Amino acid sequence: MRFLAFFFLCACCASCNTITKHTVANGQNADSIYAQYWEEHAQLFPVDATANGDNRYNDKMTITISAPFIDSLSGFFKKYQAEIKTVDTTGMDAEQQLSYRLFNYEMDMGLEGLKFPTQYLPFNQFWGFDLDIAQLGSGSGNQPFRTVKDYDDFLKRVSVFPAWADTAISNMRTGITKGWVLPKTLVVKILPQLKAMLVPATQSTFYGAVKAIPDSFSKEEKARITAEYTHAIDSLINPAYKRLYDFMAGEYLAKARNSSGIDALPQGKEYYNYLIKYWTTTDLSADSIYRLGEQQVASIEQEMIAVKNETGFKGDLQAFFKLLNTDRQFFPFKKPKDILDSFWRIKAVEEPMLKVLFNDTPKTAFTIRQTEAFRAASASAEYNPASADGSRPGIFYVPILDATQFNATGMETLFLHEAIPGHHYQISLQQENKALPKFRRFCWYGAYGEGWAMYCESLGKELGLFKNPYQYFGHLSDAMHRAIRLVVDAGMHSKGMTREQAIDYMMAHESTTKAAATAEIERYMAIPGQALSYKMGQLTIRAERTKYEQELGSKFKIASFHDEVLKHGCVPLNILRENLKAWAGRK
């Protein structure tokens, strides 16, 4: 799934140094604290507000990597941490108690994250505002372009981008002096992304909005908007990207590090422990995660061998991997539309059985799109959540560089995870639940969100999919992929595993190409810990299902179980287990 803001800034921010005293005695007044918090969040993170469908601040952009902005975070978290502690929880119902716990958890994690100077690594080849602003300006992202005001709003917003770029450069220069720098191999991947933005205005990604000007605009409005966007691209946007490119190529690349893991940085070991806690919502050690990954790899490998044998193939797994990566039967597509149509057919197949596995389904619209060309080379398939007001659907993005080289094995699993019933069901139901305070409607815990999506991959047979053994092998390949992540992520960031060793490990245990394995390993280098969330969450949800299938027997109803997992929105894994225990008790 796509994230629009880096994790340590996702929760909230403000320039608040005073503690407001409340007379609060029940859950209702706690809700007023949540509402105040979310209103400040929208004003201080206007790009996030846009993503959530709150369009009041579409012309605003804050530089969240600036020193003054980050300095204010501690005061902001402490303010709300103190306010929520004045609440008397007596008389709160279970859902109010849960909101109270989650709000405290958010404030605590936010404060803990401030111990690490992540502003010195403001972007990478996978995440960064240099990519986000381009997607916003493309006309196909979260930024609306329906009215003249919408077009004027984005011009105001993007006018701040040059200052963001200069702040990023300044931060990275400071990072060089303090030892907080990116690995050299990642910088090499960033350079072509930046260079691709340096094109004439009419060829720019930002010109996409101009091409989409509604016919209802007057001739004069169209002419003005076209002229102003052309000027902005030529005089503001392109020069900012040029400064970023020149700095990265001419100064930063030479100072980048040769190490792979985040533990090579000052405070790196402590930072990785925090990231494990942040992404998995557990207190597990890196070493225990590494060992769990090795166990999962061995177990899944045995099942892969069984499916390989079922196809009648006589060679070993490596030979089977080669077959899947080279045989033309697995590359049936000629143009991007063929691929998108194939995903729509998967949706049609599973549609009837979704009614069996789920009582509660989202009302939010859904669509499938090809990933924009400017970021396709480094992007994975992803889900971009819908806006809460329904004006923008949930979007399953598929990067397609060459349709004839798009491998069909694993497409069913990919759709189950990124689209339906994975991210689209979970995120849409959460956003649609207006009984939740807004900080919960739009919150995200990777272990729960990605864990749910990966659990959904295992529902293929129950949804009428995986009838082809090669598609089921693709499912196992994805399961193996996530198990490998536990080994290589923990290995690189805590055990001295190099980038090259991680690539070799991945290629030895799954069907992939050298280029694909390299891109994946470099993703884990760029965003340490995030890749751990998938398998940790999936294992928890699957274990809970198995547990209650056995305990409840005939009283176990799969749709009721799924509804319970989803009804509270994103929660840490320990709270998920508590919720399911209470649900089983009611049965």
Short mmCIF file of N, CA and C in Angstrom, two decimals, residues 233-340:
data_model
loop_
_atom_site.label_atom_id
_atom_site.label_comp_id
_atom_site.label_asym_id
_atom_site.label_seq_id
_atom_site.Cartn_x
_atom_site.Cartn_y
_atom_site.Cartn_z
N ILE A 233 6.15 25.14 -13.74
CA ILE A 233 7.03 24.01 -14.06
C ILE A 233 8.41 24.52 -14.45
N ASP A 234 8.44 25.52 -15.31
CA ASP A 234 9.72 26.03 -15.81
C ASP A 234 10.51 26.81 -14.77
N SER A 235 9.84 27.58 -13.93
CA SER A 235 10.55 28.51 -13.05
C SER A 235 10.66 28.05 -11.61
N LEU A 236 9.80 27.11 -11.17
CA LEU A 236 9.83 26.65 -9.78
C LEU A 236 10.13 25.17 -9.64
N ILE A 237 9.34 24.36 -10.33
CA ILE A 237 9.41 22.91 -10.11
C ILE A 237 10.68 22.32 -10.70
N ASN A 238 10.93 22.55 -11.98
CA ASN A 238 12.13 21.99 -12.61
C ASN A 238 13.43 22.46 -11.95
N PRO A 239 13.55 23.76 -11.64
CA PRO A 239 14.78 24.18 -10.95
C PRO A 239 14.98 23.49 -9.60
N ALA A 240 13.88 23.23 -8.88
CA ALA A 240 14.00 22.54 -7.60
C ALA A 240 14.51 21.12 -7.79
N TYR A 241 13.94 20.41 -8.76
CA TYR A 241 14.42 19.05 -9.06
C TYR A 241 15.86 19.09 -9.55
N LYS A 242 16.22 20.12 -10.28
CA LYS A 242 17.59 20.24 -10.79
C LYS A 242 18.57 20.42 -9.62
N ARG A 243 18.19 21.22 -8.63
CA ARG A 243 19.05 21.41 -7.47
C ARG A 243 19.21 20.08 -6.70
N LEU A 244 18.11 19.35 -6.55
CA LEU A 244 18.18 18.06 -5.89
C LEU A 244 19.10 17.10 -6.66
N TYR A 245 18.93 17.07 -7.97
CA TYR A 245 19.74 16.16 -8.78
C TYR A 245 21.22 16.54 -8.71
N ASP A 246 21.52 17.82 -8.87
CA ASP A 246 22.91 18.26 -8.86
C ASP A 246 23.57 17.96 -7.52
N PHE A 247 22.83 18.16 -6.42
CA PHE A 247 23.38 17.88 -5.10
C PHE A 247 23.62 16.38 -4.92
N MET A 248 22.64 15.58 -5.29
CA MET A 248 22.77 14.14 -5.09
C MET A 248 23.89 13.55 -5.94
N ALA A 249 23.99 14.01 -7.19
CA ALA A 249 25.00 13.47 -8.10
C ALA A 249 26.39 14.05 -7.82
N GLY A 250 26.45 15.34 -7.51
CA GLY A 250 27.74 16.00 -7.42
C GLY A 250 28.35 16.04 -6.04
N GLU A 251 27.53 15.87 -4.99
CA GLU A 251 28.05 16.02 -3.63
C GLU A 251 27.71 14.81 -2.76
N TYR A 252 26.45 14.41 -2.76
CA TYR A 252 25.99 13.40 -1.80
C TYR A 252 26.48 12.00 -2.16
N LEU A 253 26.47 11.66 -3.44
CA LEU A 253 26.84 10.31 -3.86
C LEU A 253 28.22 9.92 -3.34
N ALA A 254 29.15 10.85 -3.40
CA ALA A 254 30.52 10.57 -2.94
C ALA A 254 30.59 10.35 -1.43
N LYS A 255 29.63 10.88 -0.70
CA LYS A 255 29.63 10.76 0.76
C LYS A 255 28.72 9.64 1.26
N ALA A 256 27.98 9.03 0.35
CA ALA A 256 27.05 7.97 0.75
C ALA A 256 27.83 6.77 1.29
N ARG A 257 27.17 5.95 2.10
CA ARG A 257 27.86 4.85 2.77
C ARG A 257 27.82 3.56 1.95
N ASN A 258 28.77 2.71 2.22
CA ASN A 258 28.85 1.41 1.54
C ASN A 258 28.13 0.31 2.31
N SER A 259 27.77 0.58 3.55
CA SER A 259 27.08 -0.42 4.38
C SER A 259 25.62 -0.56 3.94
N SER A 260 25.02 -1.67 4.31
CA SER A 260 23.63 -1.95 3.91
C SER A 260 22.64 -1.66 5.02
N GLY A 261 23.01 -1.96 6.28
CA GLY A 261 22.06 -1.91 7.37
C GLY A 261 22.00 -0.59 8.09
N ILE A 262 20.84 -0.30 8.69
CA ILE A 262 20.65 0.94 9.43
C ILE A 262 21.47 0.93 10.72
N ASP A 263 21.88 -0.25 11.17
CA ASP A 263 22.67 -0.32 12.40
C ASP A 263 24.07 0.28 12.23
N ALA A 264 24.45 0.60 11.00
CA ALA A 264 25.74 1.25 10.77
C ALA A 264 25.71 2.73 11.15
N LEU A 265 24.52 3.30 11.33
CA LEU A 265 24.39 4.71 11.67
C LEU A 265 24.54 4.92 13.17
N PRO A 266 24.90 6.12 13.61
CA PRO A 266 24.84 6.43 15.04
C PRO A 266 23.43 6.18 15.56
N GLN A 267 23.30 5.53 16.69
CA GLN A 267 22.00 5.13 17.26
C GLN A 267 21.28 4.12 16.37
N GLY A 268 21.98 3.55 15.41
CA GLY A 268 21.31 2.69 14.44
C GLY A 268 20.68 1.46 15.05
N LYS A 269 21.36 0.84 16.01
CA LYS A 269 20.80 -0.37 16.64
C LYS A 269 19.53 -0.03 17.41
N GLU A 270 19.58 1.07 18.16
CA GLU A 270 18.39 1.49 18.91
C GLU A 270 17.26 1.88 17.96
N TYR A 271 17.63 2.52 16.87
CA TYR A 271 16.62 2.94 15.90
C TYR A 271 15.93 1.73 15.28
N TYR A 272 16.70 0.69 14.96
CA TYR A 272 16.09 -0.49 14.37
C TYR A 272 15.16 -1.19 15.37
N ASN A 273 15.54 -1.22 16.62
CA ASN A 273 14.65 -1.81 17.63
C ASN A 273 13.34 -1.04 17.71
N TYR A 274 13.43 0.29 17.60
CA TYR A 274 12.21 1.10 17.58
C TYR A 274 11.37 0.78 16.34
N LEU A 275 12.03 0.64 15.20
CA LEU A 275 11.30 0.36 13.97
C LEU A 275 10.61 -1.01 14.03
N ILE A 276 11.25 -1.98 14.66
CA ILE A 276 10.60 -3.28 14.84
C ILE A 276 9.32 -3.09 15.65
N LYS A 277 9.42 -2.36 16.74
CA LYS A 277 8.25 -2.12 17.59
C LYS A 277 7.19 -1.34 16.82
N TYR A 278 7.61 -0.35 16.06
CA TYR A 278 6.66 0.48 15.32
C TYR A 278 5.91 -0.34 14.27
N TRP A 279 6.64 -1.10 13.48
CA TRP A 279 6.02 -1.80 12.35
C TRP A 279 5.34 -3.10 12.74
N THR A 280 5.81 -3.80 13.77
CA THR A 280 5.19 -5.07 14.14
C THR A 280 4.25 -4.94 15.33
N THR A 281 4.27 -3.82 16.03
CA THR A 281 3.51 -3.57 17.26
C THR A 281 3.79 -4.66 18.30
N THR A 282 5.02 -5.17 18.29
CA THR A 282 5.45 -6.17 19.26
C THR A 282 6.77 -5.73 19.88
N ASP A 283 7.19 -6.47 20.90
CA ASP A 283 8.49 -6.22 21.54
C ASP A 283 9.49 -7.31 21.17
N LEU A 284 9.28 -7.99 20.05
CA LEU A 284 10.18 -9.05 19.62
C LEU A 284 11.56 -8.50 19.28
N SER A 285 12.58 -9.30 19.49
CA SER A 285 13.94 -8.90 19.14
C SER A 285 14.21 -9.20 17.67
N ALA A 286 15.21 -8.52 17.12
CA ALA A 286 15.61 -8.77 15.73
C ALA A 286 16.04 -10.23 15.55
N ASP A 287 16.72 -10.77 16.55
CA ASP A 287 17.21 -12.13 16.44
C ASP A 287 16.07 -13.14 16.40
N SER A 288 15.04 -12.93 17.22
CA SER A 288 13.90 -13.86 17.22
C SER A 288 13.14 -13.78 15.91
N ILE A 289 13.05 -12.61 15.32
CA ILE A 289 12.38 -12.45 14.02
C ILE A 289 13.19 -13.15 12.93
N TYR A 290 14.49 -13.02 12.99
CA TYR A 290 15.37 -13.69 12.03
C TYR A 290 15.17 -15.20 12.08
N ARG A 291 15.14 -15.77 13.30
CA ARG A 291 14.97 -17.22 13.44
C ARG A 291 13.59 -17.66 12.97
N LEU A 292 12.57 -16.86 13.27
CA LEU A 292 11.22 -17.18 12.79
C LEU A 292 11.19 -17.20 11.27
N GLY A 293 11.87 -16.24 10.66
CA GLY A 293 11.93 -16.19 9.20
C GLY A 293 12.56 -17.44 8.61
N GLU A 294 13.64 -17.90 9.20
CA GLU A 294 14.30 -19.12 8.72
C GLU A 294 13.36 -20.32 8.82
N GLN A 295 12.61 -20.42 9.90
CA GLN A 295 11.66 -21.52 10.07
C GLN A 295 10.56 -21.46 9.02
N GLN A 296 10.06 -20.26 8.75
CA GLN A 296 9.01 -20.10 7.76
C GLN A 296 9.51 -20.43 6.36
N VAL A 297 10.71 -20.02 6.03
CA VAL A 297 11.29 -20.32 4.72
C VAL A 297 11.38 -21.83 4.51
N ALA A 298 11.85 -22.55 5.52
CA ALA A 298 11.99 -24.01 5.39
C ALA A 298 10.63 -24.68 5.23
N SER A 299 9.63 -24.22 5.97
CA SER A 299 8.30 -24.83 5.91
C SER A 299 7.63 -24.58 4.56
N ILE A 300 7.68 -23.35 4.09
CA ILE A 300 7.03 -23.02 2.81
C ILE A 300 7.74 -23.70 1.65
N GLU A 301 9.06 -23.86 1.76
CA GLU A 301 9.82 -24.51 0.69
C GLU A 301 9.33 -25.95 0.47
N GLN A 302 8.99 -26.64 1.54
CA GLN A 302 8.49 -28.00 1.40
C GLN A 302 7.16 -28.04 0.66
N GLU A 303 6.29 -27.07 0.94
CA GLU A 303 5.01 -27.02 0.23
C GLU A 303 5.21 -26.65 -1.24
N MET A 304 6.17 -25.79 -1.52
CA MET A 304 6.47 -25.42 -2.91
C MET A 304 6.93 -26.64 -3.70
N ILE A 305 7.75 -27.48 -3.07
CA ILE A 305 8.24 -28.68 -3.74
C ILE A 305 7.06 -29.60 -4.09
N ALA A 306 6.09 -29.70 -3.16
CA ALA A 306 4.94 -30.55 -3.40
C ALA A 306 4.11 -30.05 -4.59
N VAL A 307 3.91 -28.76 -4.68
CA VAL A 307 3.13 -28.20 -5.80
C VAL A 307 3.90 -28.34 -7.11
N LYS A 308 5.20 -28.11 -7.06
CA LYS A 308 6.03 -28.32 -8.25
C LYS A 308 5.86 -29.75 -8.77
N ASN A 309 5.92 -30.71 -7.87
CA ASN A 309 5.77 -32.11 -8.27
C ASN A 309 4.38 -32.37 -8.85
N GLU A 310 3.37 -31.68 -8.33
CA GLU A 310 2.00 -31.84 -8.82
C GLU A 310 1.88 -31.44 -10.29
N THR A 311 2.69 -30.48 -10.73
CA THR A 311 2.63 -30.06 -12.12
C THR A 311 3.30 -31.06 -13.06
N GLY A 312 4.03 -32.01 -12.50
CA GLY A 312 4.74 -32.99 -13.32
C GLY A 312 6.14 -32.59 -13.68
N PHE A 313 6.59 -31.44 -13.19
CA PHE A 313 7.95 -30.97 -13.49
C PHE A 313 8.96 -31.86 -12.77
N LYS A 314 10.01 -32.26 -13.46
CA LYS A 314 10.96 -33.23 -12.91
C LYS A 314 12.21 -32.61 -12.29
N GLY A 315 12.48 -31.35 -12.58
CA GLY A 315 13.70 -30.74 -12.06
C GLY A 315 13.54 -30.25 -10.63
N ASP A 316 14.60 -29.61 -10.11
CA ASP A 316 14.54 -29.08 -8.75
C ASP A 316 13.84 -27.72 -8.73
N LEU A 317 13.75 -27.13 -7.54
CA LEU A 317 13.04 -25.85 -7.41
C LEU A 317 13.71 -24.75 -8.23
N GLN A 318 15.03 -24.70 -8.24
CA GLN A 318 15.71 -23.66 -9.01
C GLN A 318 15.38 -23.77 -10.49
N ALA A 319 15.31 -25.00 -11.00
CA ALA A 319 14.95 -25.19 -12.41
C ALA A 319 13.49 -24.78 -12.63
N PHE A 320 12.64 -25.04 -11.66
CA PHE A 320 11.22 -24.65 -11.77
C PHE A 320 11.10 -23.13 -11.74
N PHE A 321 11.88 -22.49 -10.88
CA PHE A 321 11.90 -21.02 -10.86
C PHE A 321 12.27 -20.48 -12.24
N LYS A 322 13.28 -21.07 -12.85
CA LYS A 322 13.73 -20.63 -14.17
C LYS A 322 12.63 -20.79 -15.20
N LEU A 323 11.91 -21.92 -15.12
CA LEU A 323 10.79 -22.14 -16.02
C LEU A 323 9.75 -21.03 -15.88
N LEU A 324 9.39 -20.71 -14.65
CA LEU A 324 8.37 -19.69 -14.40
C LEU A 324 8.82 -18.31 -14.86
N ASN A 325 10.11 -18.07 -14.86
CA ASN A 325 10.63 -16.75 -15.25
C ASN A 325 10.95 -16.63 -16.73
N THR A 326 10.89 -17.74 -17.46
CA THR A 326 11.31 -17.68 -18.87
C THR A 326 10.29 -18.24 -19.86
N ASP A 327 9.48 -19.20 -19.44
CA ASP A 327 8.54 -19.84 -20.37
C ASP A 327 7.46 -18.84 -20.78
N ARG A 328 7.23 -18.73 -22.09
CA ARG A 328 6.33 -17.71 -22.61
C ARG A 328 4.87 -17.93 -22.19
N GLN A 329 4.52 -19.13 -21.76
CA GLN A 329 3.14 -19.35 -21.33
C GLN A 329 2.79 -18.51 -20.11
N PHE A 330 3.80 -18.08 -19.36
CA PHE A 330 3.55 -17.27 -18.18
C PHE A 330 3.64 -15.76 -18.47
N PHE A 331 3.81 -15.42 -19.73
CA PHE A 331 3.89 -14.02 -20.16
C PHE A 331 2.91 -13.80 -21.32
N PRO A 332 1.60 -13.89 -21.05
CA PRO A 332 0.61 -13.89 -22.14
C PRO A 332 0.17 -12.52 -22.64
N PHE A 333 0.68 -11.45 -22.05
CA PHE A 333 0.12 -10.13 -22.33
C PHE A 333 0.89 -9.39 -23.44
N LYS A 334 0.16 -8.58 -24.17
CA LYS A 334 0.76 -7.79 -25.25
C LYS A 334 0.75 -6.29 -24.94
N LYS A 335 -0.24 -5.82 -24.22
CA LYS A 335 -0.35 -4.40 -23.91
C LYS A 335 -0.86 -4.22 -22.49
N PRO A 336 -0.64 -3.05 -21.88
CA PRO A 336 -1.05 -2.84 -20.49
C PRO A 336 -2.52 -3.14 -20.22
N LYS A 337 -3.39 -2.82 -21.17
CA LYS A 337 -4.82 -3.07 -20.96
C LYS A 337 -5.10 -4.55 -20.74
N ASP A 338 -4.33 -5.41 -21.38
CA ASP A 338 -4.52 -6.86 -21.19
C ASP A 338 -4.32 -7.24 -19.72
N ILE A 339 -3.34 -6.63 -19.09
CA ILE A 339 -3.04 -6.93 -17.69
C ILE A 339 -4.14 -6.40 -16.78
N LEU A 340 -4.55 -5.17 -17.01
CA LEU A 340 -5.60 -4.58 -16.19
C LEU A 340 -6.90 -5.37 -16.35
#
